mmCIF file of C-alpha atoms in Angstrom:
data_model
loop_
_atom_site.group_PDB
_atom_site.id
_atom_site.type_symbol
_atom_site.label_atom_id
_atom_site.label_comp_id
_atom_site.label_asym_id
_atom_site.label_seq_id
_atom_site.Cartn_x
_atom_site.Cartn_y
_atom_site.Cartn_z
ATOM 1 C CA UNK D 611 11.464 -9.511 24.921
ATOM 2 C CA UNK D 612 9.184 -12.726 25.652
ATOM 3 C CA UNK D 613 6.610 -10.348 27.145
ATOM 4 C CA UNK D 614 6.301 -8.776 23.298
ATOM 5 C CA UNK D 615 3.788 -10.661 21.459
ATOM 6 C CA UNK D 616 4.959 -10.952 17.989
ATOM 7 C CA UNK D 617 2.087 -9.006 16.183
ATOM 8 C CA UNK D 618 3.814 -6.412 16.859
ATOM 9 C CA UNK D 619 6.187 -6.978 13.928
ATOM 10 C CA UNK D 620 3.327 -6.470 11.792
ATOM 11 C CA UNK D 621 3.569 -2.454 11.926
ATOM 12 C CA UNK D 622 7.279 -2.142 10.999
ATOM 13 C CA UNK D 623 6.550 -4.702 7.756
ATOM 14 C CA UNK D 624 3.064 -2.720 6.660
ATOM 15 C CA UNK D 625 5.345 0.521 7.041
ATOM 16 C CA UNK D 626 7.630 -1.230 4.709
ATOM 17 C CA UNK D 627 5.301 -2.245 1.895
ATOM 18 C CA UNK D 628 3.655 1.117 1.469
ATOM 19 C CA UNK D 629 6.981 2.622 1.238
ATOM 20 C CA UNK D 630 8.078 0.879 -1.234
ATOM 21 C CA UNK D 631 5.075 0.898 -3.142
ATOM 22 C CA UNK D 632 5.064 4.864 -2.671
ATOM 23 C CA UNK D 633 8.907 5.012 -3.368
ATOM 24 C CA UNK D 634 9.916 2.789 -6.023
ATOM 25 C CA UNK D 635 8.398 3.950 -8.552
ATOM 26 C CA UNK D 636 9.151 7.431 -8.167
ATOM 27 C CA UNK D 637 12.799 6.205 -8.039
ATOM 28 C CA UNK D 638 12.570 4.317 -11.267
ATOM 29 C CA UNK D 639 11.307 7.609 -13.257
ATOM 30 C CA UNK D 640 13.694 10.030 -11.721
ATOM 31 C CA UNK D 641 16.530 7.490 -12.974
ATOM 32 C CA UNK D 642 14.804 6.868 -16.238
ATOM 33 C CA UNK D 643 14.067 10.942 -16.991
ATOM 34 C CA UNK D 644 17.612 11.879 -15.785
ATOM 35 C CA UNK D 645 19.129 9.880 -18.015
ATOM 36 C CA UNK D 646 20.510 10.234 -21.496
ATOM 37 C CA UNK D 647 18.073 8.324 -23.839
ATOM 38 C CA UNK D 648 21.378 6.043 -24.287
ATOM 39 C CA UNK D 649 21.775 4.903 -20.764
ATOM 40 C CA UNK D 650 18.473 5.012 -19.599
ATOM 41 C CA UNK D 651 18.432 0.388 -20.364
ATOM 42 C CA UNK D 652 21.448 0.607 -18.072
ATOM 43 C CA UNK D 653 20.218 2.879 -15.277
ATOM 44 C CA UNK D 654 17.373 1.257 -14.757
ATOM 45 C CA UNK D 655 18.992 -2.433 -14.442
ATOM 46 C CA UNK D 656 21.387 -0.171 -11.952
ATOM 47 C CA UNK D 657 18.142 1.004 -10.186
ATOM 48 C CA UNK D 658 16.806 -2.118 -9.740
ATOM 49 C CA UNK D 659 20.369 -3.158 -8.249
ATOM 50 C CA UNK D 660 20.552 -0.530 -5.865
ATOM 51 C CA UNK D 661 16.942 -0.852 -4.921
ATOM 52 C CA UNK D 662 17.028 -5.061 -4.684
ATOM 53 C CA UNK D 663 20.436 -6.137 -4.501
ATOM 54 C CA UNK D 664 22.507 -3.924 -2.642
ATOM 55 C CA UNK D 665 20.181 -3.407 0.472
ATOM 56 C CA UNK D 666 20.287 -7.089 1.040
ATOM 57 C CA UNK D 667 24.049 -7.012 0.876
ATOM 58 C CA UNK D 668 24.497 -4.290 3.712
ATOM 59 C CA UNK D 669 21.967 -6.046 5.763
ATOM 60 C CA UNK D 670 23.597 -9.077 5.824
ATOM 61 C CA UNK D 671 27.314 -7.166 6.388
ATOM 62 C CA UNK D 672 25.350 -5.320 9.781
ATOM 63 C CA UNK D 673 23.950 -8.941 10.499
ATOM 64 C CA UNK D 674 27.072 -10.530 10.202
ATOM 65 C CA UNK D 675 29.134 -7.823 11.974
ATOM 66 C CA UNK D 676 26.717 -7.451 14.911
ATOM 67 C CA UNK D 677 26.183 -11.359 15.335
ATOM 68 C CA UNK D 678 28.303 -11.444 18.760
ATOM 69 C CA UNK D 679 25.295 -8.603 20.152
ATOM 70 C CA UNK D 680 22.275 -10.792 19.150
ATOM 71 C CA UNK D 681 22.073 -14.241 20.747
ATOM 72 C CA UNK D 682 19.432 -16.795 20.172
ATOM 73 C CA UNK D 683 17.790 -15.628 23.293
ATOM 74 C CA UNK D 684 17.094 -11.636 22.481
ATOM 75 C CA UNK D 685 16.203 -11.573 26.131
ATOM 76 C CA UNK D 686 20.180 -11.721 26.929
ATOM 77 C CA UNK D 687 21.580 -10.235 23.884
ATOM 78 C CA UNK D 688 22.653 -6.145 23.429
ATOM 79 C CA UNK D 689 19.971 -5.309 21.348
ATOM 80 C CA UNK D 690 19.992 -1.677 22.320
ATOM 81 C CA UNK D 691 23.666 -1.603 20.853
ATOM 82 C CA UNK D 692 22.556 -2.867 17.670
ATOM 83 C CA UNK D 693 19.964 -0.407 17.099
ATOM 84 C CA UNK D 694 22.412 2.338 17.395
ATOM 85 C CA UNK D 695 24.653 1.070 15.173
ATOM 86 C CA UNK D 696 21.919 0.934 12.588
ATOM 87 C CA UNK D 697 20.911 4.123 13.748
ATOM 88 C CA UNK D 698 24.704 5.615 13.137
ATOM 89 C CA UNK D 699 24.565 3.566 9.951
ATOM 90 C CA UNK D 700 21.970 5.326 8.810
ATOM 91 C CA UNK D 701 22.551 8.687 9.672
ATOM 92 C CA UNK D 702 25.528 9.017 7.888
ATOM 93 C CA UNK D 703 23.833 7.529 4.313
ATOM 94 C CA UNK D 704 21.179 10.419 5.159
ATOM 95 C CA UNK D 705 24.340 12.752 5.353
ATOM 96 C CA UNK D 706 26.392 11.124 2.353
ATOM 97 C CA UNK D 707 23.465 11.504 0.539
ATOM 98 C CA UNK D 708 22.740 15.091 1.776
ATOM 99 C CA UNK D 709 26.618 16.299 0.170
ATOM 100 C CA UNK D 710 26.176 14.519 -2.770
ATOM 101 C CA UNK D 711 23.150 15.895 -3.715
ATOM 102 C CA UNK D 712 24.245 19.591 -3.097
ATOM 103 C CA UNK D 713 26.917 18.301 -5.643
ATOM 104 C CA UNK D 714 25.342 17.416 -8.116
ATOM 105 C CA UNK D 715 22.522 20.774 -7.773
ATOM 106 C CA UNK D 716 26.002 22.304 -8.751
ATOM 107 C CA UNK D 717 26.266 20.322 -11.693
ATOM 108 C CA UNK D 718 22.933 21.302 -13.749
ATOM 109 C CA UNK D 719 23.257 21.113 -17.562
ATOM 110 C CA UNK D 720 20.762 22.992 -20.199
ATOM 111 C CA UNK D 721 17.409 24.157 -19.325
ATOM 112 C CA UNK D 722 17.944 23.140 -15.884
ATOM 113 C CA UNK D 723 17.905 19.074 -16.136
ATOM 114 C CA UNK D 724 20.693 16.780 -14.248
ATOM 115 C CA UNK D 725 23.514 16.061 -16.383
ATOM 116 C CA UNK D 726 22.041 18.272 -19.609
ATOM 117 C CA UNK D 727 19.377 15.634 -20.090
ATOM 118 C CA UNK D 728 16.414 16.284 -21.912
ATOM 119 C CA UNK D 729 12.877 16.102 -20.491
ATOM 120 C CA UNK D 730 11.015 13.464 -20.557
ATOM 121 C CA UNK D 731 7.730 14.551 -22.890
ATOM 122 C CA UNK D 732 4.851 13.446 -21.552
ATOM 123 C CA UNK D 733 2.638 10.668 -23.043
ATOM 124 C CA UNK D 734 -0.038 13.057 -22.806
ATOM 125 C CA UNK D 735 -0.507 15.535 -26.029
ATOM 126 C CA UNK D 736 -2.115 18.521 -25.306
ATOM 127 C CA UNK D 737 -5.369 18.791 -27.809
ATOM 128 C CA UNK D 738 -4.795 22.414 -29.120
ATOM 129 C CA UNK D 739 -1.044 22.076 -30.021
ATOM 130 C CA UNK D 740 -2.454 18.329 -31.659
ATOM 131 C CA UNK D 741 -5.308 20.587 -33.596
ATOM 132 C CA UNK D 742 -2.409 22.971 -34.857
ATOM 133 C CA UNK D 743 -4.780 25.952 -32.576
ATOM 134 C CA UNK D 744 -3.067 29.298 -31.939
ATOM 135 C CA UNK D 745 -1.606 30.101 -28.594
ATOM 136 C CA UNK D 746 -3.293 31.941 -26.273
ATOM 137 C CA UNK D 747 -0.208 33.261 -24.946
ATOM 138 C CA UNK D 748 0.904 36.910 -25.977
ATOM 139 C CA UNK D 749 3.778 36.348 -28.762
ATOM 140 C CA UNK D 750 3.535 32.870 -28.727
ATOM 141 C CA UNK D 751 2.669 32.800 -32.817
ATOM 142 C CA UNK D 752 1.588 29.877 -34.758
ATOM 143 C CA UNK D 753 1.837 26.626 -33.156
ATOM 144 C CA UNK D 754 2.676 23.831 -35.897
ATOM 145 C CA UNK D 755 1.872 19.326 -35.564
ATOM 146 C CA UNK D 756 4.564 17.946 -37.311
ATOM 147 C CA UNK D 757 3.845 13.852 -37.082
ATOM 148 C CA UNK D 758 6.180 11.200 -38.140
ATOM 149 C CA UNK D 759 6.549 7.726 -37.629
ATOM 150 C CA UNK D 760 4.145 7.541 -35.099
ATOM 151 C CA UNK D 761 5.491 10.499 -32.587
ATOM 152 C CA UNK D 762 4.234 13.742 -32.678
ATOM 153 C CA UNK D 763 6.197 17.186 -32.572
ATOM 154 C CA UNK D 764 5.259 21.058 -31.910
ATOM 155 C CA UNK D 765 6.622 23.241 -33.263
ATOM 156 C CA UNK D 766 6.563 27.021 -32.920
ATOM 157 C CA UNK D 767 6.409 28.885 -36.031
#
């Protein structure tokens, strides 16, 4: 290991950083749109748990458990073993993960959403169904703007 210069830790950690910038947020809307408009407060301080909190715990269980394999001096230790107990480790989240999700396809409610939640409407009104503009689409009829209290409905007529 001394013949590593330690730069090389610098790859690993930049790999790190963009994926959590690309995967945390993505996380945090899947858990807020999935959820009932109830729960969505407590999913998200259970995302932020399971994203923050609980990662840290199991890393310090597998550094506590594989202490005896990683000496002060890595150039005597069983590093090799260590890696493929993280390695293990992980393959069988990826496969825990795997079943549960094939579960919970299973498990659809209405119009297709996990659990029978309702979408998520977009922030984003589209101008013609704001303008109260017919439909282009065959049998559509009348689309309606019903606005109240600041949020704005369609509705097909």
């Amino acid at each position: 290991m001394s013949d590593f210069s330690a730069f090389w830790m610098s790859v690993p950690y930049a790999m790190i950083g963009i994926d959590e910038v690309l995967v945390n947020p993505v996380l945090q809307h899947v858990a807020y749109a999935g959820a009932d408009p109830s729960m969505r407060s407590l999913m998200q301080a259970f995302n932020l748990f399971a994203m923050g909190g609980l990662p840290t715990a199991v890393s310090a269980a597998m550094t506590q458990a594989t202490a005896s394999f990683v000496p002060n001096d890595l150039n005597q230790g069983n590093l090799p073993l260590v890696y493929l107990i993280n390695i293990v480790f992980g393959v069988l989240g990826c496969l825990v993960y795997m079943r549960l999700s094939s579960l919970r396809k299973g498990a659809q409610g209405p119009q297709g959403t996990p659990g029978g939640a309702k979408d998520v409407e977009s922030p984003v009104v589209q101008l013609p169904a704001l303008l109260g503009e017919r439909s282009e689409k065959p049998g559509a009829g009348d689309t309606k703007v019903h606005a109240e209290a600041g949020d704005v409905a369609v509705l097909q007529a």
